[in-house]
Each structure stands twice: as C-alpha cells, then as structure tokens.
Coordinates of C-alpha atoms and ligand atoms in Angstrom, one line a residue:
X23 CA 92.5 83.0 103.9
X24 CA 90.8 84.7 100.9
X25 CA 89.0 87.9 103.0
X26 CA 91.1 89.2 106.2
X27 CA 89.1 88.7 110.0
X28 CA 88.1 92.4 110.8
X29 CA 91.4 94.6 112.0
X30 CA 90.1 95.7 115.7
X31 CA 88.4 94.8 118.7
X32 CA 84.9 96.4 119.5
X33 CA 84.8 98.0 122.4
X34 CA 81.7 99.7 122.8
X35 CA 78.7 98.9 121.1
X36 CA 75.5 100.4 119.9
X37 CA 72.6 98.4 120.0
X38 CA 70.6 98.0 116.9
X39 CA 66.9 98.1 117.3
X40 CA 64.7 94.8 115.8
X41 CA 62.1 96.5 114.3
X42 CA 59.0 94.3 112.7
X43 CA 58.1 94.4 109.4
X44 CA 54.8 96.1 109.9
X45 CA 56.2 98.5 112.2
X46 CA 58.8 99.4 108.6
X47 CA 55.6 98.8 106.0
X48 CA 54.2 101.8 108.3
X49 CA 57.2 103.8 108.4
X50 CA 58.3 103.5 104.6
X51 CA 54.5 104.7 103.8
X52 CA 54.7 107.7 106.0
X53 CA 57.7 108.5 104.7
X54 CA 56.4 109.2 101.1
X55 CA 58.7 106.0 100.0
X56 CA 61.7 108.1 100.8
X57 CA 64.6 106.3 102.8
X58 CA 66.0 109.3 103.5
X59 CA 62.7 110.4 105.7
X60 CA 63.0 107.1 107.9
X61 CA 63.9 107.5 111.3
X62 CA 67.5 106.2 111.9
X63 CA 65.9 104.2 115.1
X64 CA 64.1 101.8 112.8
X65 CA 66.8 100.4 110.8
X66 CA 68.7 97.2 111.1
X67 CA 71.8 97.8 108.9
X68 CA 72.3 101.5 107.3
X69 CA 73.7 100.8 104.2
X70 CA 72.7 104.2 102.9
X71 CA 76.1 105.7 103.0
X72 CA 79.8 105.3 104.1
X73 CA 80.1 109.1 104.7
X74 CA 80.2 110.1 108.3
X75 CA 79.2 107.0 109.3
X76 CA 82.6 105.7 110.3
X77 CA 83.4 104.1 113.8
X78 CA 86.4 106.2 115.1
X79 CA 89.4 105.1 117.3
X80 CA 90.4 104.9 120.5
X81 CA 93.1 106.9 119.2
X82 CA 90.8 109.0 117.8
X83 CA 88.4 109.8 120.6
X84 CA 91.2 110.1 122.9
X85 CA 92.6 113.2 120.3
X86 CA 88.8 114.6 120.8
X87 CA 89.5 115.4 124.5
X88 CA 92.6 117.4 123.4
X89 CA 90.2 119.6 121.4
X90 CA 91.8 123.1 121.6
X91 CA 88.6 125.7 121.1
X92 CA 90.1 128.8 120.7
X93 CA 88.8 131.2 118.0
X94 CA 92.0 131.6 116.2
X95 CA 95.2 129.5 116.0
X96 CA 93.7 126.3 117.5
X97 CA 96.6 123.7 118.0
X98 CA 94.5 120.6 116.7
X99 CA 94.4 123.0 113.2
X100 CA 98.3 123.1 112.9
X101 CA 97.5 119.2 113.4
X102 CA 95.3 119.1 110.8
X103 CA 97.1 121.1 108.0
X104 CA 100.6 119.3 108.7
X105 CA 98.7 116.3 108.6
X106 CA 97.1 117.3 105.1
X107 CA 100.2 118.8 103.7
X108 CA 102.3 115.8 104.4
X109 CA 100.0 113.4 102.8
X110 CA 98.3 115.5 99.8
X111 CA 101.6 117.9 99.2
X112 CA 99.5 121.0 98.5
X113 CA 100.2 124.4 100.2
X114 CA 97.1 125.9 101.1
X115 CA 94.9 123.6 103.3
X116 CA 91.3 125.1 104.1
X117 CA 89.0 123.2 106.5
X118 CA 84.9 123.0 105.8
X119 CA 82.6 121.4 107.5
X120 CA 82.1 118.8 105.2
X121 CA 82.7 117.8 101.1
X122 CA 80.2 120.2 99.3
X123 CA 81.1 123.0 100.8
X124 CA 84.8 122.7 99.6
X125 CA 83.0 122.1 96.1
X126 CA 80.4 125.3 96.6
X127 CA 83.4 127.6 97.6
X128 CA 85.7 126.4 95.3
X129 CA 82.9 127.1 92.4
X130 CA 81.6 129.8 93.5
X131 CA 85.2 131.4 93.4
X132 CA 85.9 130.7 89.2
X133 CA 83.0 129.4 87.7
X134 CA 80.8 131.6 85.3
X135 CA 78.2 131.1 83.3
X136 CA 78.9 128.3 80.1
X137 CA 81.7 127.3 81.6
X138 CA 82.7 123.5 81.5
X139 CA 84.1 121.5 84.4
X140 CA 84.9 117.3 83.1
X141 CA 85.2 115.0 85.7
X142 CA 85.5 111.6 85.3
X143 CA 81.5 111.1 87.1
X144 CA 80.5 114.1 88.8
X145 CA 79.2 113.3 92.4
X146 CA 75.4 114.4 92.5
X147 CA 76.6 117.3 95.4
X148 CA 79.6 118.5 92.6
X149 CA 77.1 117.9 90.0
X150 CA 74.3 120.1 91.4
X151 CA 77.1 122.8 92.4
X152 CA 78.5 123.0 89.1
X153 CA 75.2 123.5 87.5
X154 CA 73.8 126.1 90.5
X155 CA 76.7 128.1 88.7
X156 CA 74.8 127.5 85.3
X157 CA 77.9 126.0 84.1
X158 CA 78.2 122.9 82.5
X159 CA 79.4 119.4 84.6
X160 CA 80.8 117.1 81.6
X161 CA 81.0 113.2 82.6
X162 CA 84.3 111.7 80.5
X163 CA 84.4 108.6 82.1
X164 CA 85.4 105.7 79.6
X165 CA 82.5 103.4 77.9
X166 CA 83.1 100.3 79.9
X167 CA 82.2 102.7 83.4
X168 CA 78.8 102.1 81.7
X169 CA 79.2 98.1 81.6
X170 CA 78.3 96.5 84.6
X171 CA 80.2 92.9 83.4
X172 CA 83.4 94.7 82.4
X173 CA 85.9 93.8 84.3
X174 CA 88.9 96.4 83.8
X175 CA 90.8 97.1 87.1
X176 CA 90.2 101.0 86.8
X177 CA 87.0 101.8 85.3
X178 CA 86.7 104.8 86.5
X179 CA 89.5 106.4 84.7
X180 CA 89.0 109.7 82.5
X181 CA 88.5 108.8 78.7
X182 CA 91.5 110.9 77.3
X183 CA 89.8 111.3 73.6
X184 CA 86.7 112.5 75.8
X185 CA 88.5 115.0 77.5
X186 CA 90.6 116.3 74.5
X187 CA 87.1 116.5 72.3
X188 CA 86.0 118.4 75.3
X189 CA 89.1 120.9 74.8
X190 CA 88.8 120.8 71.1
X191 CA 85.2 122.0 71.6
X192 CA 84.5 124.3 74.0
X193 CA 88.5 125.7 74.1
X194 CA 90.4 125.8 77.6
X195 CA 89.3 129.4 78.1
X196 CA 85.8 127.8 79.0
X197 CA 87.3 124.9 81.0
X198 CA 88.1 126.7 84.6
X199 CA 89.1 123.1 86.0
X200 CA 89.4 119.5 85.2
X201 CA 88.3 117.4 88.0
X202 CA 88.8 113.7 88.8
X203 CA 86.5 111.9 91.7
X204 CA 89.1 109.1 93.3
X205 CA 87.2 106.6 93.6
X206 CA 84.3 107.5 90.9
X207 CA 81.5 107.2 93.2
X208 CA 78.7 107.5 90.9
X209 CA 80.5 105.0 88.7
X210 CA 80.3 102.2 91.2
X211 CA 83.4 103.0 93.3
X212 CA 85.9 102.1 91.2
X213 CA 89.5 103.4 91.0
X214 CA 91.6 105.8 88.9
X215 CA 94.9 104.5 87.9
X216 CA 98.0 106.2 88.4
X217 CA 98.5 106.3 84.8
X218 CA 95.5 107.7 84.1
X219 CA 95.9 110.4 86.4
X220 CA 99.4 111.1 84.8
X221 CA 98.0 111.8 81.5
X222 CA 94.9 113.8 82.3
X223 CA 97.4 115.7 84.3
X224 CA 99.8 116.3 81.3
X225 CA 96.7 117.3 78.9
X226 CA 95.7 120.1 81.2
X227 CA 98.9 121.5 81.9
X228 CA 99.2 121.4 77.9
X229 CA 96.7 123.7 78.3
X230 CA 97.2 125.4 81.7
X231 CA 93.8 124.1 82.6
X232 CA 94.0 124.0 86.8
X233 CA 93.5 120.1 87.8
X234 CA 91.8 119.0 90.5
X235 CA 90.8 115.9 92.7
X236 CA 87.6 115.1 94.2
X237 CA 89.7 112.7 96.6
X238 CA 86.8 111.5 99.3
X239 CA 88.1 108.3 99.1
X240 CA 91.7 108.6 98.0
X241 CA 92.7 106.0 100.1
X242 CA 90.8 103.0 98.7
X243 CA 92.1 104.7 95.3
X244 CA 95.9 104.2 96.3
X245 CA 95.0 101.0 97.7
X246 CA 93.4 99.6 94.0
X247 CA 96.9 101.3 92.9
X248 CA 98.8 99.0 94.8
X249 CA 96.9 96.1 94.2
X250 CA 96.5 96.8 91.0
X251 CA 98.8 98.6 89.0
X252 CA 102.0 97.6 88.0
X253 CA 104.8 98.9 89.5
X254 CA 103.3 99.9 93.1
X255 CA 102.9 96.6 94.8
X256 CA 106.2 97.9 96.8
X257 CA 105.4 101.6 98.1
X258 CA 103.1 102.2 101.0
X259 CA 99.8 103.7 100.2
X260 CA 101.1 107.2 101.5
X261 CA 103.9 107.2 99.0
X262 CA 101.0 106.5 96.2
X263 CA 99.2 109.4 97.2
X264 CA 102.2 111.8 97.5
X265 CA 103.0 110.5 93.9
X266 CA 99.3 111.1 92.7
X267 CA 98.4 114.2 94.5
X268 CA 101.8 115.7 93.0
X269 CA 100.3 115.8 89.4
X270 CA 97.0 118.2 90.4
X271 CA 97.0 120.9 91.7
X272 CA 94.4 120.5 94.3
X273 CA 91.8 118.9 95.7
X274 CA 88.3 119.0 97.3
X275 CA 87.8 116.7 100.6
X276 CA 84.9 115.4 102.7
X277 CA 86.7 114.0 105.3
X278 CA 83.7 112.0 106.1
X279 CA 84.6 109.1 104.0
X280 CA 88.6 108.3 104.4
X281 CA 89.4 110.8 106.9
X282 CA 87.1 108.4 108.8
X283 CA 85.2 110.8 110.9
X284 CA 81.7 112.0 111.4
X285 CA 82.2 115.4 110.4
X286 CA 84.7 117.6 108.1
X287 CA 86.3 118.2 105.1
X288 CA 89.0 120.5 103.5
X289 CA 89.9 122.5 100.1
X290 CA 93.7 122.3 99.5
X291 CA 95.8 123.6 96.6
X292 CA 99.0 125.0 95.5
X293 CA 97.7 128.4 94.2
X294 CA 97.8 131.7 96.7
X295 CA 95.8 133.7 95.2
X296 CA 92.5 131.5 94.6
X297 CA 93.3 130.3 98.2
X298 CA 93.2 133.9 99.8
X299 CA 90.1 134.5 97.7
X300 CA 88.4 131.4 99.0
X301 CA 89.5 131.8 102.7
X302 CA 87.7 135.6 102.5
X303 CA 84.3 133.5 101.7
X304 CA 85.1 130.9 104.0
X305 CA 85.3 133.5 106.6
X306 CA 81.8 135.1 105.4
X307 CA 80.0 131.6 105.3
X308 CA 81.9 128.9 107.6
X309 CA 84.2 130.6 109.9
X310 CA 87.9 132.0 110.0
X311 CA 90.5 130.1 108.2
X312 CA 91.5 127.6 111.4
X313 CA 88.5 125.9 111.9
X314 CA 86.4 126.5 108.8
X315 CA 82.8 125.3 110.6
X316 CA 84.6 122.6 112.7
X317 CA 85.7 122.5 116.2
X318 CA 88.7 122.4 117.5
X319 CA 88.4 118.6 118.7
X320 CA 86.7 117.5 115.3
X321 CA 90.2 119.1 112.7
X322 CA 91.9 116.6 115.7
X323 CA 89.8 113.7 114.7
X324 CA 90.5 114.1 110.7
X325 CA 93.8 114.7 111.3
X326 CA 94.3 111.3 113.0
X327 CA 91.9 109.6 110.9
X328 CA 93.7 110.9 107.5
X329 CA 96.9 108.5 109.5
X330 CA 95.0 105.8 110.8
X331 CA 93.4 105.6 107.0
X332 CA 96.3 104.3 105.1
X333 CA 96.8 101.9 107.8
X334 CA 97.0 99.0 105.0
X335 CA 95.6 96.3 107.0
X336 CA 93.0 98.4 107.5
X337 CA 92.7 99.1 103.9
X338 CA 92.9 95.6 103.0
X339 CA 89.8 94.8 105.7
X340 CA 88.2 97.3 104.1
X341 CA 88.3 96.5 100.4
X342 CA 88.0 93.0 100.8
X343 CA 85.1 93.4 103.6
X344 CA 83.1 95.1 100.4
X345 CA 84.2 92.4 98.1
X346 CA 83.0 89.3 100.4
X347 CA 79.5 90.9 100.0
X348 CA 79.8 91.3 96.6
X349 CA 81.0 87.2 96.0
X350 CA 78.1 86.4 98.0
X351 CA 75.4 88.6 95.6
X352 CA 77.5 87.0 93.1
X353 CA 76.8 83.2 94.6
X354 CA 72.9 84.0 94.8
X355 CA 72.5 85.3 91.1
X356 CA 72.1 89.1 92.2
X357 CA 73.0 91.1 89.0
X358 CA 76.4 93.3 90.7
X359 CA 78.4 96.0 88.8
X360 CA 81.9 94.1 88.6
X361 CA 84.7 94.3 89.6
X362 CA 83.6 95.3 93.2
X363 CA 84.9 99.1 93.7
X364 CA 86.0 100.3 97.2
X365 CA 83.4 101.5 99.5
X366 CA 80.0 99.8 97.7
X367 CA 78.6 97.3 96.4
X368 CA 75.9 97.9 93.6
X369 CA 73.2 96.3 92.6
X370 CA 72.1 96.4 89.0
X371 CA 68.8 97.1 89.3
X372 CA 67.7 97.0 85.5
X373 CA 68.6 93.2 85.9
X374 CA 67.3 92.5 88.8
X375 CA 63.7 94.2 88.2
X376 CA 63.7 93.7 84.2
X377 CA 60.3 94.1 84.3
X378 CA 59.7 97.8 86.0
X379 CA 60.8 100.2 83.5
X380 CA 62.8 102.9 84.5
X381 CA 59.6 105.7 84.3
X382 CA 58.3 103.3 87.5
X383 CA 62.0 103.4 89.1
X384 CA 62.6 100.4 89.9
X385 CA 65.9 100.9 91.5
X386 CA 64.1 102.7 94.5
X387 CA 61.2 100.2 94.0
X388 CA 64.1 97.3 95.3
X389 CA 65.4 99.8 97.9
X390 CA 62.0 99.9 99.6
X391 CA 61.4 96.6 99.5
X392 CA 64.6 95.8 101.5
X393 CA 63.6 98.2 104.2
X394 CA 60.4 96.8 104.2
X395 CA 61.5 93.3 104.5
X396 CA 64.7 93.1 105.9
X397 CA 65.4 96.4 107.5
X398 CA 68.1 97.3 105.3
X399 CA 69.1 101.1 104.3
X400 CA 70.2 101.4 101.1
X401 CA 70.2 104.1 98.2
X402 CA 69.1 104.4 94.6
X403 CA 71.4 105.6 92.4
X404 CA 69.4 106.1 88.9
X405 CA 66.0 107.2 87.2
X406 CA 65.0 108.8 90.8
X407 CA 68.3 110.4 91.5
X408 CA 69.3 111.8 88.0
X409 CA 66.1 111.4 86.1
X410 CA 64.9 114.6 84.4
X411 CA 62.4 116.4 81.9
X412 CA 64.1 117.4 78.5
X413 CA 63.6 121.5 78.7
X414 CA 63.8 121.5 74.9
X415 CA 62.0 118.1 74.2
X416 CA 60.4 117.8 77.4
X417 CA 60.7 114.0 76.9
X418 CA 61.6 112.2 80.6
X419 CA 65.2 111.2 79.9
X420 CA 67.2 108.4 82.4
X421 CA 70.8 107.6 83.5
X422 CA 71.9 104.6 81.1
X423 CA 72.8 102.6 84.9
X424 CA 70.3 102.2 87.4
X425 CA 71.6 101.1 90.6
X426 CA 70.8 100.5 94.2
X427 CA 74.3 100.9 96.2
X428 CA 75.4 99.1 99.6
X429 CA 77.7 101.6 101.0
X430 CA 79.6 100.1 104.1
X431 CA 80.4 102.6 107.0
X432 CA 84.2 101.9 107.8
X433 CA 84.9 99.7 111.2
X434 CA 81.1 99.7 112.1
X435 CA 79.4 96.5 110.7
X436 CA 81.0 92.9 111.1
X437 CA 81.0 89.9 108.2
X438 CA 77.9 88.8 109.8
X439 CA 76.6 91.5 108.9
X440 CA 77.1 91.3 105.5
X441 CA 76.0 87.7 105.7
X442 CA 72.7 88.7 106.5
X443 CA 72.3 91.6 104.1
X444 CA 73.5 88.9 101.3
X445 CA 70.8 86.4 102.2
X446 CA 68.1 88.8 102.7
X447 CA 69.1 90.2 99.5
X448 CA 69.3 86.4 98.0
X449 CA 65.4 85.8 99.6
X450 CA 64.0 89.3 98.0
X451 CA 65.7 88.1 94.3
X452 CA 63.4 84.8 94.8
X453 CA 60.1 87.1 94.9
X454 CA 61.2 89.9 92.6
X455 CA 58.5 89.1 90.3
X456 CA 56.2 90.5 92.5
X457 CA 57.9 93.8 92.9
X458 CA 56.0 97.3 91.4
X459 CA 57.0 100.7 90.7
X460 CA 56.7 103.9 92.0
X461 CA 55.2 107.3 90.8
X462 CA 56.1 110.6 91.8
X463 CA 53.9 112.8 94.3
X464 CA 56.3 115.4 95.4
X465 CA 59.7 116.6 94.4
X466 CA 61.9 119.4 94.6
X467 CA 63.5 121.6 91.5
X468 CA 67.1 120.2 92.6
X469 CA 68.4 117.1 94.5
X470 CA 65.1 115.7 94.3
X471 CA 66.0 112.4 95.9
X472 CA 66.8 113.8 99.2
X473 CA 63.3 115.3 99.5
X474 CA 61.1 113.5 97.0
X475 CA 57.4 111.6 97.8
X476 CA 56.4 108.5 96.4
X477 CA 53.7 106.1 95.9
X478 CA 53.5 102.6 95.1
X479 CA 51.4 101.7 91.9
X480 CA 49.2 99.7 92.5
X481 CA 48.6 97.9 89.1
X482 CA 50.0 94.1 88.9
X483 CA 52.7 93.1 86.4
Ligands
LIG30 N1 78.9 111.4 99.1 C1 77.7 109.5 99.6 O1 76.8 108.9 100.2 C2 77.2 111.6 100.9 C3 76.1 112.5 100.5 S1 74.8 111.8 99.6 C4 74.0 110.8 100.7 O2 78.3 108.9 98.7 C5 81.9 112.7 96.4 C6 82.5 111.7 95.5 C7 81.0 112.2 97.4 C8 80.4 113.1 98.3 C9 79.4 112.7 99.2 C10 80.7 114.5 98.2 C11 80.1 115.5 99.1 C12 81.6 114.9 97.2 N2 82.1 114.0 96.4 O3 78.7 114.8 101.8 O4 79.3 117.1 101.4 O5 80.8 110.9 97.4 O6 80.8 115.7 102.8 O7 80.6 115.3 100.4 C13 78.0 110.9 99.9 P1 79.8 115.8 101.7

C-alpha cells in the first residue's frame, strides 16, 4: 500500500459544523478578509495550522489527571525535563508556555543592537523577535528552497558559502547565535539533513559562535533523516535526534507542533550561565523555573507527547498523510512546492493566480476564496505576511514565494478529509480566472497578518 491507513481508532469526536456559503461570504466580509478573525465555529476543515491543534492520547489525557499543581517541584516537571534531556541531550531544560516565548527570552537575554542571527528561514515569530531586538534575522537557506519544482530531499538545509559570507562580513563578534529551524517552516516544511547540520555545526564552533535549533518539528526532521539520508534507514528516530541535537548547543521548542499538545514549549541548552540568566526572566514574566506558564497536568502532556512523537508508525502516517494530499493537488494540476515537506502542503500561489500580482496578494485572495467556498482554513504565506515598504526607497518590496499552506493538525483529520480539501481545491483551480485581489484597509506596524483588514477590488481582470 503506497500511504499507511491512519495509526489509531477515534474515540471521541467533535462534530464539525456545515456552515453555508452565504453564511461564510458574510463572515469572511466582516472579518476585514482576515482568516484569522473568523470564528472557529464556522469552519469545515482548519487547515490554518498544525500547532496546538493536535488530537492527544488516551495516554495522554489519562497523564492530564495525574497533573501535580504544586507551585514548586511539581512531579509531572521532573517528567518533563527527563523526558527532554533524554531525547534532546541538553542540560538545562526550561518550560514556556509556548514557542515564541522560548525565542523572546532567549533574545532578549544576548541580542544587542546590529547583531546578526542566520537561520536557515526564520519563522515569522523568530523573525519579528530578532528584529524587536533591532538586530538583524539573516535567511541562508540554499537557492533551490526558492524553487518550487526542485526536487532535493533537504531543501531546507543552510547554504554553507551563505553562512561563511555571513561570518566573513559581519565577523562572529556580531553573530550571538546561529540558528537552524528543523523542518524550515517558512521554506515549505522541508527537512535539514544530518549532514548539513554537521557542518554548520563545525563552522560555528570554528568560530565559537553558540548553535542553536528551532526544533518545532524535530520529529518529522529525523523522520526525512531516515527516509532519506544515507546511512540512517537502521536507527530509530530517537537515536537521530540524540545524534543531531548533540552537534548544537540548544534549542528553542513549541511543543505545540511535535510534542503534540495544545499548549507548551521549552528552551534547553548546555550552557549554565545563559540558563540561570534566562530562568531569572522566566520567573519575572512566565513563572518559576518548574512550570514556566504551564500547569502541572499540561509539562505531563508534552512530556508523553515528546514519546508518543517518534512513534514511527505514527510518523510514517503522518508524513505520508501530508504527501497523499499533495499527489492529489498534483493529479488536478494545482501548482505545489515539491517534494511535499512534513507538516504542509503549499500551494504556489504565483501559479495558480498568474494573473493577480503580488501588490493585490493573491495568495490571500485564494485563501478567501476557499473559506468562502469550501469552508476550508488555510494561511497565506507571502506579499501579506512578509510584504513591506522599503524605509530607504520606500518602494513595496515582496517575498520571491507566495504561498497558501495546508497545515494538517496531527491525529485530527481522516484521508477523507483530505479527499475533500483536494477536490474542492481541484473545483476552485477550474474558476481561478475569476479570482481578484485584495487591498489593504488596516494593518498593524508588526505581524500585520494576524491583525490586518482587507477588501476585495472590485475591478474585473
Ligand atoms: N508556528 C505555525 O502555524 C504557529 C504560529 S503562526 C499561526 O506554523 C517555528 C518554526 C514555528 C512557530 C510557530 C514558532 C512559534 C517558532 N518556530 O506558536 O509560539 O513554526 O508556540 O511557536 C506556527 P509558538
């Protein structure tokens, strides 16, 4: 069989709610065109993301009832950080309540002014926090990230010359920290190799540059690894991420993606000092150092999660479930960035709208029109999200990819599911002609798709 049946049995359900299309034409327009300013309620799939949108366990709800809420020394935290340590190998393990507060602590703690951070693709959260520190976030990602038909196993390794010109130019006494997002979300989801990873980790000890991971989805990572790369087809996924976690030096976590909860995340790394610095703001702006903004019963959740996670006929599920939607965009013409990456499939929108230009986003302009029709969630990843004005030549400048992603919750939605979303997806491609673009009414100064307005033009291409 080419794609696995799904891995578990459902045992409670959560009805989804049939909404009309009117009933969504008059939603969407109240919402200022903004998915994110929709009402849960009125959706029929919620592709918008996979984080904290996972189905837990039995196993996992069961540990919820063991929740130990004491202020200080909570069982389910000694849980957590054995848990953490055994898989990720770092010392210091730090709980948050979720992904970009690891980031803001973590920055706030050694970033100054004109300082440089490279990732691979920053994540727009460890994007915006980089930058909030009016320091510099430095995308190295190698050219054929940028190519939606190439087809290389790991595009979203680091480009090595990138990183070294980086070095060269700004010197490592302006580089605080080299990051690496496993998968590179903003990239499409696709996975780091291991020997990638090994040499970005060998340039920045060169230079005693601290290396860290962005690892929200560390999982799927190892599990392209294994899949993948020669060499690994033989070690479980939790050997490949004891190998690969051993060449940073640590890591920022939103447990909401492969820790498969609803809530959480973590900071972890080798280094006392930065770590006792860090836990005194933790303490100021999340809470003391054993639950770090969590409860007792949620550091239980993540800590079974980050077992149940490497579970590899789970993972298997998992990565093929995304790839069966992609074949199917694939079968119907839909424009896809290939190979499939972990958690998401995404669309090429600069293909599938050719004729909205990217001042009219047409990324978002496809993402309404699947609410609208089908009552499907998804999210634009382009000209709305990291579109900007110049300051110096206050030209309008644009991401070179413009992208609508499908990101699948883990254990929530079935292959029918998907089935649907392709063929509504396949019906929509048959009308695109008569797709328009969007102008902007409203936005904020940062993060502007979160909060932005909309409104449809009304001229006819
Ligand atoms: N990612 C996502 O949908 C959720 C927020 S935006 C709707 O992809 C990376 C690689 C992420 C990420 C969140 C975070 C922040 C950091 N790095 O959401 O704060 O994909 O837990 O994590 C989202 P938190």
């Amino acid at each position: 069989m080419k794609f696995p049946a799904e891995p578990f049995r459902i045992k409670v359900v959560e009805p989804i709610a049939m909404t009309s299309e009117n009933e969504r034409r008059r939603l969407i327009e109240q919402a200022g065109y903004n998915i994110f300013l929709l009402p849960a309620a009125s959706i029929i799939i919620d592709l918008l993301t996979d984080s904290g949108t996972s189905a837990m366990s039995d196993n996992q709800w069961a540990g919820m009832m063991l929740g130990d809420e004491s202020y200080a020394g909570s069982k389910n935290y000694y849980h957590f950080e054995d848990t953490v340590r055994d898989i990720f190998g770092f010392k210091n393990v730090i709980p948050t309540h979720q992904g970009r507060v690891a980031e803001n602590l973590l920055f706030s703690t050694i970033l100054k002014e004109g300082d440089v951070v490279p990732n691979n693709i920053h994540f727009d959260t460890t994007r915006a926090n980089v930058e909030y520190h009016k320091a510099i976030a430095l995308d190295c990602v190698v050219d054929e990230a940028m190519d939606p038909d190439s087809m290389l196993p790991f595009k979203g390794n680091m480009d090595l010359r990138k990183l070294q010109k980086a070095i060269d130019e700004y010197g490592p006494e302006r580089i605080p920290m080299i990051m690496l997002t496993i998968t590179n979300n903003s990239g499409g989801g696709q996975p780091v190799s291991m020997e990638n990873i090994r040499a970005v980790s060998a340039l920045a000890r060169k230079y005693h540059i601290p290396f860290f991971f962005d690892a929200c989805r560390f999982a799927e990572n190892c599990y392209f690894i294994k899949e993948r790369e020669e060499g690994y087809r033989d070690k479980s996924v939790k050997e490949i991420a004891r190998e690969l976690f051993s060449y940073g030096d640590g890591c920022t976590m939103s447990a909401k993606k492969d820790g498969l909860v609803n809530i959480g995340g973590f900071l972890a790394m080798n280094d006392d000092t930065l770590a006792q610095e860090i836990t005194n703001m933790l303490i100021l702006i999340e809470g003391f150092r054993t639950y770090g903004g969590l409860a007792g019963r949620d550091l239980e959740a993540i800590a079974r999660g980050l077992k149940e996670v490497l579970d590899e006929d789970y993972l298997r599920f998992r990565v093929k479930q995304t790839q069966y939607l992609g074949e199917m965009l694939i079968d119907r013409g839909i424009p896809i960035i290939k190979p499939v990456g972990g958690h998401a499939v995404y669309i090429d929108a600069k293909h599938f709208l050719p004729h909205i230009p990217q001042s009219e986003f047409p990324g978002q302009a496809l993402v309404v029109e699947l609410y609208q029709r089908a009552g499907i969630r998804t999210v634009e990843i382009g000209s709305l999200m990291f579109g900007h004005k110049n300051p110096e030549t206050e030209q309008d400048e644009f991401p070179e990819l413009e992208l609508v992603r499908l990101a699948i919750p883990r254990r929530v939605y079935t292959s029918m599911h998907m089935q649907y979303v392709a063929d509504s997806l396949g019906a929509i491609y048959q009308d695109r002609q008569k797709i328009k673009g969007y102008k902007i009414v409203y936005q904020p100064k940062f993060l502007r798709h979160f909060t932005v307005r909309l409104e449809p033009l009304s001229r006819n291409i």
